[in-house]
């Protein structure tokens, strides 16, 4: 004779199954979002610790900064300057405003709220952190750029991270736009999704590289900004859309 309690799944297995359920508001989307926030925050904390204690990473910072300063050349420097200025505060907020207009025009209120919390909110938070760490920028005898604000984390890089994360996430949730991209590329939906995500990562990486090339930031400044921006984006996006799924589930049950 079998024991029903022995044969039934353990509560922990029930909990795990629920966390990876695709059709539950507390399922897979929430799980992946929480894991993304935790992972990126832990990595950011490690980078911040290295910066604060002047650890091994900061010695690598100086070596990389010196290498780029020695090997910078025209006309590449002018191209990099143009690209990096596009991702300053004004440029990022202007592109973000265009994206916000598209969301409002389509009455996508949750996306619009997410963008407002993620982009200007994250940039302001990063500005405050700069004054907490108060790290001086790289110094060279023959600098390309001379900036007097603090260095860690990189404002240009977090702006690009937040902007392109939002843009990619929004695009990937617009079936008509994904279909148009797939048709243009001559591929399926998966190929279009990969292209959007890859383009976002590339644009962020180029922004980070431009800041290091120009001597405006150390490597750890841009790494910290990318990690912090990803955590900030993942936190607000997960929180907002989990609440939306919860509200939808309660509406259906009533």
Short mmCIF file of C-alpha atoms in Angstrom, two decimals:
data_model
loop_
_atom_site.label_atom_id
_atom_site.label_comp_id
_atom_site.label_asym_id
_atom_site.label_seq_id
_atom_site.Cartn_x
_atom_site.Cartn_y
_atom_site.Cartn_z
CA UNK A 1 0.00 0.00 0.00
CA UNK A 2 1.45 3.38 -1.01
CA UNK A 3 1.73 6.34 1.27
CA UNK A 4 -0.01 9.38 -0.36
CA UNK A 5 2.22 11.82 1.51
CA UNK A 6 5.33 9.96 0.40
CA UNK A 7 4.28 9.87 -3.27
CA UNK A 8 3.15 13.49 -3.44
CA UNK A 9 5.69 16.11 -4.56
CA UNK A 10 7.41 17.96 -1.79
CA UNK A 11 6.37 21.58 -1.14
CA UNK A 12 9.78 22.75 -2.38
CA UNK A 13 9.20 21.04 -5.72
CA UNK A 14 5.81 22.76 -5.96
CA UNK A 15 7.54 26.07 -5.25
CA UNK A 16 10.20 25.48 -7.92
CA UNK A 17 7.62 24.45 -10.52
CA UNK A 18 5.60 27.59 -9.79
CA UNK A 19 8.67 29.81 -10.16
CA UNK A 20 9.34 28.46 -13.66
CA UNK A 21 5.74 28.43 -14.86
CA UNK A 22 5.33 30.58 -17.97
CA UNK A 23 1.62 31.24 -17.43
CA UNK A 24 1.74 32.54 -13.84
CA UNK A 25 2.42 36.13 -12.84
CA UNK A 26 4.88 34.91 -10.18
CA UNK A 27 6.47 32.41 -12.57
CA UNK A 28 9.36 32.47 -15.03
CA UNK A 29 9.36 36.21 -15.93
CA UNK A 30 9.61 37.18 -12.26
CA UNK A 31 12.24 34.51 -11.56
CA UNK A 32 14.51 35.56 -14.42
CA UNK A 33 14.07 39.23 -13.52
CA UNK A 34 15.00 38.69 -9.87
CA UNK A 35 18.00 36.56 -10.82
CA UNK A 36 19.16 39.22 -13.28
CA UNK A 37 18.93 41.94 -10.62
CA UNK A 38 20.80 39.88 -8.02
CA UNK A 39 23.55 38.76 -10.42
CA UNK A 40 24.25 42.20 -11.87
CA UNK A 41 24.15 43.90 -8.46
CA UNK A 42 26.63 41.40 -7.04
CA UNK A 43 28.97 41.98 -9.98
CA UNK A 44 28.57 45.75 -9.63
CA UNK A 45 29.36 45.48 -5.92
CA UNK A 46 32.57 43.61 -6.77
CA UNK A 47 33.64 46.29 -9.26
CA UNK A 48 32.73 49.05 -6.80
CA UNK A 49 34.75 47.32 -4.07
CA UNK A 50 37.77 47.14 -6.36
CA UNK A 51 37.42 50.83 -7.16
CA UNK A 52 36.93 51.85 -3.53
CA UNK A 53 39.88 49.80 -2.27
CA UNK A 54 42.10 50.48 -5.30
CA UNK A 55 42.40 46.78 -5.99
CA UNK A 56 43.89 44.84 -8.89
CA UNK A 57 41.23 46.04 -11.31
CA UNK A 58 42.29 49.66 -10.84
CA UNK A 59 45.86 48.82 -11.83
CA UNK A 60 44.52 47.24 -15.02
CA UNK A 61 42.42 50.39 -15.47
CA UNK A 62 45.49 52.59 -15.64
CA UNK A 63 47.34 50.29 -18.03
CA UNK A 64 44.40 50.22 -20.46
CA UNK A 65 43.86 53.98 -20.20
CA UNK A 66 47.53 54.65 -20.95
CA UNK A 67 47.48 52.27 -23.93
CA UNK A 68 44.50 53.96 -25.56
CA UNK A 69 45.96 57.41 -24.93
CA UNK A 70 49.21 56.43 -26.67
CA UNK A 71 47.47 54.80 -29.65
CA UNK A 72 44.67 57.30 -30.33
CA UNK A 73 44.84 58.75 -33.85
CA UNK A 74 42.93 60.94 -36.25
CA UNK A 75 40.42 60.60 -37.94
CA UNK A 76 39.26 57.80 -35.62
CA UNK A 77 39.30 60.18 -32.66
CA UNK A 78 36.90 62.57 -34.43
CA UNK A 79 34.52 59.70 -35.27
CA UNK A 80 34.60 58.45 -31.67
CA UNK A 81 33.98 61.98 -30.37
CA UNK A 82 30.90 62.29 -32.57
CA UNK A 83 29.55 58.93 -31.44
CA UNK A 84 30.15 59.54 -27.75
CA UNK A 85 28.54 63.00 -27.82
CA UNK A 86 25.40 61.41 -29.31
CA UNK A 87 25.15 59.40 -26.08
CA UNK A 88 25.48 62.32 -23.72
CA UNK A 89 22.59 63.33 -21.46
CA UNK A 90 20.84 65.44 -24.10
CA UNK A 91 21.21 62.83 -26.86
CA UNK A 92 20.00 59.92 -24.75
CA UNK A 93 17.02 61.84 -23.35
CA UNK A 94 16.08 63.07 -26.83
CA UNK A 95 16.04 59.51 -28.21
CA UNK A 96 14.19 58.40 -25.08
CA UNK A 97 11.57 61.12 -25.67
CA UNK A 98 10.96 59.80 -29.19
CA UNK A 99 10.53 56.30 -27.79
CA UNK A 100 8.17 57.62 -25.10
CA UNK A 101 6.09 59.33 -27.78
CA UNK A 102 5.71 56.02 -29.62
CA UNK A 103 4.58 54.29 -26.44
CA UNK A 104 2.04 56.99 -25.61
CA UNK A 105 0.75 57.05 -29.18
CA UNK A 106 0.06 53.31 -28.90
CA UNK A 107 -1.48 53.76 -25.42
CA UNK A 108 1.12 51.46 -23.88
CA UNK A 109 0.96 53.04 -20.44
CA UNK A 110 3.03 50.39 -18.61
CA UNK A 111 5.84 50.73 -21.13
CA UNK A 112 5.74 54.52 -20.80
CA UNK A 113 5.89 54.31 -16.99
CA UNK A 114 8.76 51.83 -17.24
CA UNK A 115 10.72 54.12 -19.55
CA UNK A 116 10.29 57.11 -17.25
CA UNK A 117 11.44 55.13 -14.21
CA UNK A 118 14.30 53.43 -16.02
CA UNK A 119 15.89 56.16 -18.15
CA UNK A 120 15.79 59.52 -16.31
CA UNK A 121 15.48 57.74 -12.97
CA UNK A 122 18.54 55.58 -13.57
CA UNK A 123 20.61 58.48 -14.88
CA UNK A 124 19.79 60.56 -11.78
CA UNK A 125 20.65 57.64 -9.50
CA UNK A 126 23.97 57.21 -11.29
CA UNK A 127 24.70 60.94 -10.89
CA UNK A 128 24.20 60.59 -7.14
CA UNK A 129 26.52 57.56 -6.99
CA UNK A 130 29.28 59.55 -8.68
CA UNK A 131 29.36 61.86 -5.67
CA UNK A 132 29.34 58.89 -3.29
CA UNK A 133 32.44 57.33 -4.85
CA UNK A 134 34.02 60.69 -5.88
CA UNK A 135 36.52 58.98 -8.17
CA UNK A 136 38.76 61.24 -10.23
CA UNK A 137 38.93 60.76 -13.98
CA UNK A 138 42.02 59.45 -15.81
CA UNK A 139 44.86 61.96 -16.07
CA UNK A 140 47.26 62.25 -19.02
CA UNK A 141 50.02 64.62 -20.08
CA UNK A 142 48.35 64.94 -23.49
CA UNK A 143 44.61 64.35 -22.93
CA UNK A 144 41.97 64.13 -25.65
CA UNK A 145 39.17 65.27 -23.33
CA UNK A 146 39.43 67.23 -20.10
CA UNK A 147 36.45 66.72 -17.79
CA UNK A 148 36.18 67.84 -14.18
CA UNK A 149 33.21 65.77 -12.95
CA UNK A 150 33.58 62.46 -11.15
CA UNK A 151 34.29 59.26 -13.04
CA UNK A 152 32.58 56.22 -11.47
CA UNK A 153 30.16 54.98 -12.77
CA UNK A 154 30.18 56.32 -16.34
CA UNK A 155 27.15 58.51 -17.09
CA UNK A 156 27.35 58.07 -20.88
CA UNK A 157 27.57 54.30 -20.53
CA UNK A 158 24.68 53.91 -18.12
CA UNK A 159 22.58 56.20 -20.30
CA UNK A 160 23.26 54.00 -23.33
CA UNK A 161 22.64 50.83 -21.29
CA UNK A 162 19.27 52.04 -20.03
CA UNK A 163 18.18 53.45 -23.39
CA UNK A 164 19.05 50.45 -25.53
CA UNK A 165 17.80 47.94 -22.95
CA UNK A 166 14.44 49.72 -22.98
CA UNK A 167 14.38 50.04 -26.76
CA UNK A 168 15.26 46.38 -27.31
CA UNK A 169 12.74 45.15 -24.71
CA UNK A 170 9.99 47.27 -26.23
CA UNK A 171 10.77 46.21 -29.80
CA UNK A 172 10.84 42.53 -28.86
CA UNK A 173 7.32 42.89 -27.48
CA UNK A 174 5.90 44.46 -30.67
CA UNK A 175 5.01 41.52 -32.97
CA UNK A 176 4.37 43.76 -36.00
CA UNK A 177 7.77 45.45 -35.65
CA UNK A 178 9.53 42.13 -35.09
CA UNK A 179 7.84 40.81 -38.23
CA UNK A 180 8.98 43.84 -40.22
CA UNK A 181 12.56 43.39 -38.99
CA UNK A 182 12.43 39.68 -39.84
CA UNK A 183 11.18 40.45 -43.35
CA UNK A 184 13.90 43.04 -43.87
CA UNK A 185 16.60 40.63 -42.69
CA UNK A 186 15.11 37.67 -44.52
CA UNK A 187 14.94 35.59 -41.37
CA UNK A 188 12.40 34.30 -38.86
CA UNK A 189 11.20 35.86 -35.63
CA UNK A 190 14.05 34.28 -33.66
CA UNK A 191 16.60 35.78 -36.01
CA UNK A 192 14.96 39.19 -35.70
CA UNK A 193 14.95 38.93 -31.90
CA UNK A 194 18.62 37.97 -31.90
CA UNK A 195 19.42 40.89 -34.23
CA UNK A 196 17.62 43.40 -31.97
CA UNK A 197 19.31 42.10 -28.82
CA UNK A 198 22.70 41.95 -30.54
CA UNK A 199 22.37 45.50 -31.87
CA UNK A 200 21.52 46.79 -28.39
CA UNK A 201 24.55 45.07 -26.84
CA UNK A 202 26.81 46.35 -29.62
CA UNK A 203 25.66 49.97 -29.24
CA UNK A 204 26.23 49.87 -25.48
CA UNK A 205 29.66 48.28 -25.93
CA UNK A 206 30.65 50.93 -28.49
CA UNK A 207 29.59 53.69 -26.11
CA UNK A 208 31.63 52.16 -23.30
CA UNK A 209 34.64 51.72 -25.59
CA UNK A 210 34.38 55.32 -26.79
CA UNK A 211 34.64 56.60 -23.21
CA UNK A 212 37.74 54.52 -22.52
CA UNK A 213 39.33 55.40 -25.89
CA UNK A 214 38.88 59.13 -25.25
CA UNK A 215 40.36 58.86 -21.75
CA UNK A 216 37.12 60.08 -20.15
CA UNK A 217 36.72 56.91 -18.07
CA UNK A 218 38.55 53.87 -16.79
CA UNK A 219 37.48 50.36 -17.77
CA UNK A 220 35.94 49.79 -14.35
CA UNK A 221 33.84 52.96 -14.75
CA UNK A 222 32.11 51.63 -17.85
CA UNK A 223 31.84 48.06 -16.54
CA UNK A 224 30.21 49.35 -13.36
CA UNK A 225 27.81 51.51 -15.36
CA UNK A 226 26.75 48.62 -17.61
CA UNK A 227 26.12 46.36 -14.62
CA UNK A 228 24.29 49.02 -12.63
CA UNK A 229 22.19 50.01 -15.64
CA UNK A 230 21.21 46.41 -16.30
CA UNK A 231 20.23 45.92 -12.66
CA UNK A 232 18.20 49.13 -12.61
CA UNK A 233 16.41 48.22 -15.85
CA UNK A 234 15.72 44.65 -14.72
CA UNK A 235 14.38 45.76 -11.33
CA UNK A 236 11.83 48.30 -12.58
CA UNK A 237 10.78 46.30 -15.62
CA UNK A 238 10.26 43.16 -13.53
CA UNK A 239 8.37 45.06 -10.82
CA UNK A 240 6.05 46.90 -13.21
CA UNK A 241 5.18 44.01 -15.47
CA UNK A 242 4.76 41.58 -12.59
CA UNK A 243 2.23 43.98 -11.07
CA UNK A 244 0.51 44.23 -14.46
CA UNK A 245 0.27 40.43 -14.79
CA UNK A 246 -1.02 40.24 -11.20
CA UNK A 247 -3.73 42.80 -11.93
CA UNK A 248 -4.72 40.96 -15.12
CA UNK A 249 -4.90 37.64 -13.25
CA UNK A 250 -7.11 39.16 -10.53
CA UNK A 251 -9.37 40.75 -13.16
CA UNK A 252 -9.87 37.42 -14.93
CA UNK A 253 -10.57 35.57 -11.67
CA UNK A 254 -13.24 38.12 -10.73
#
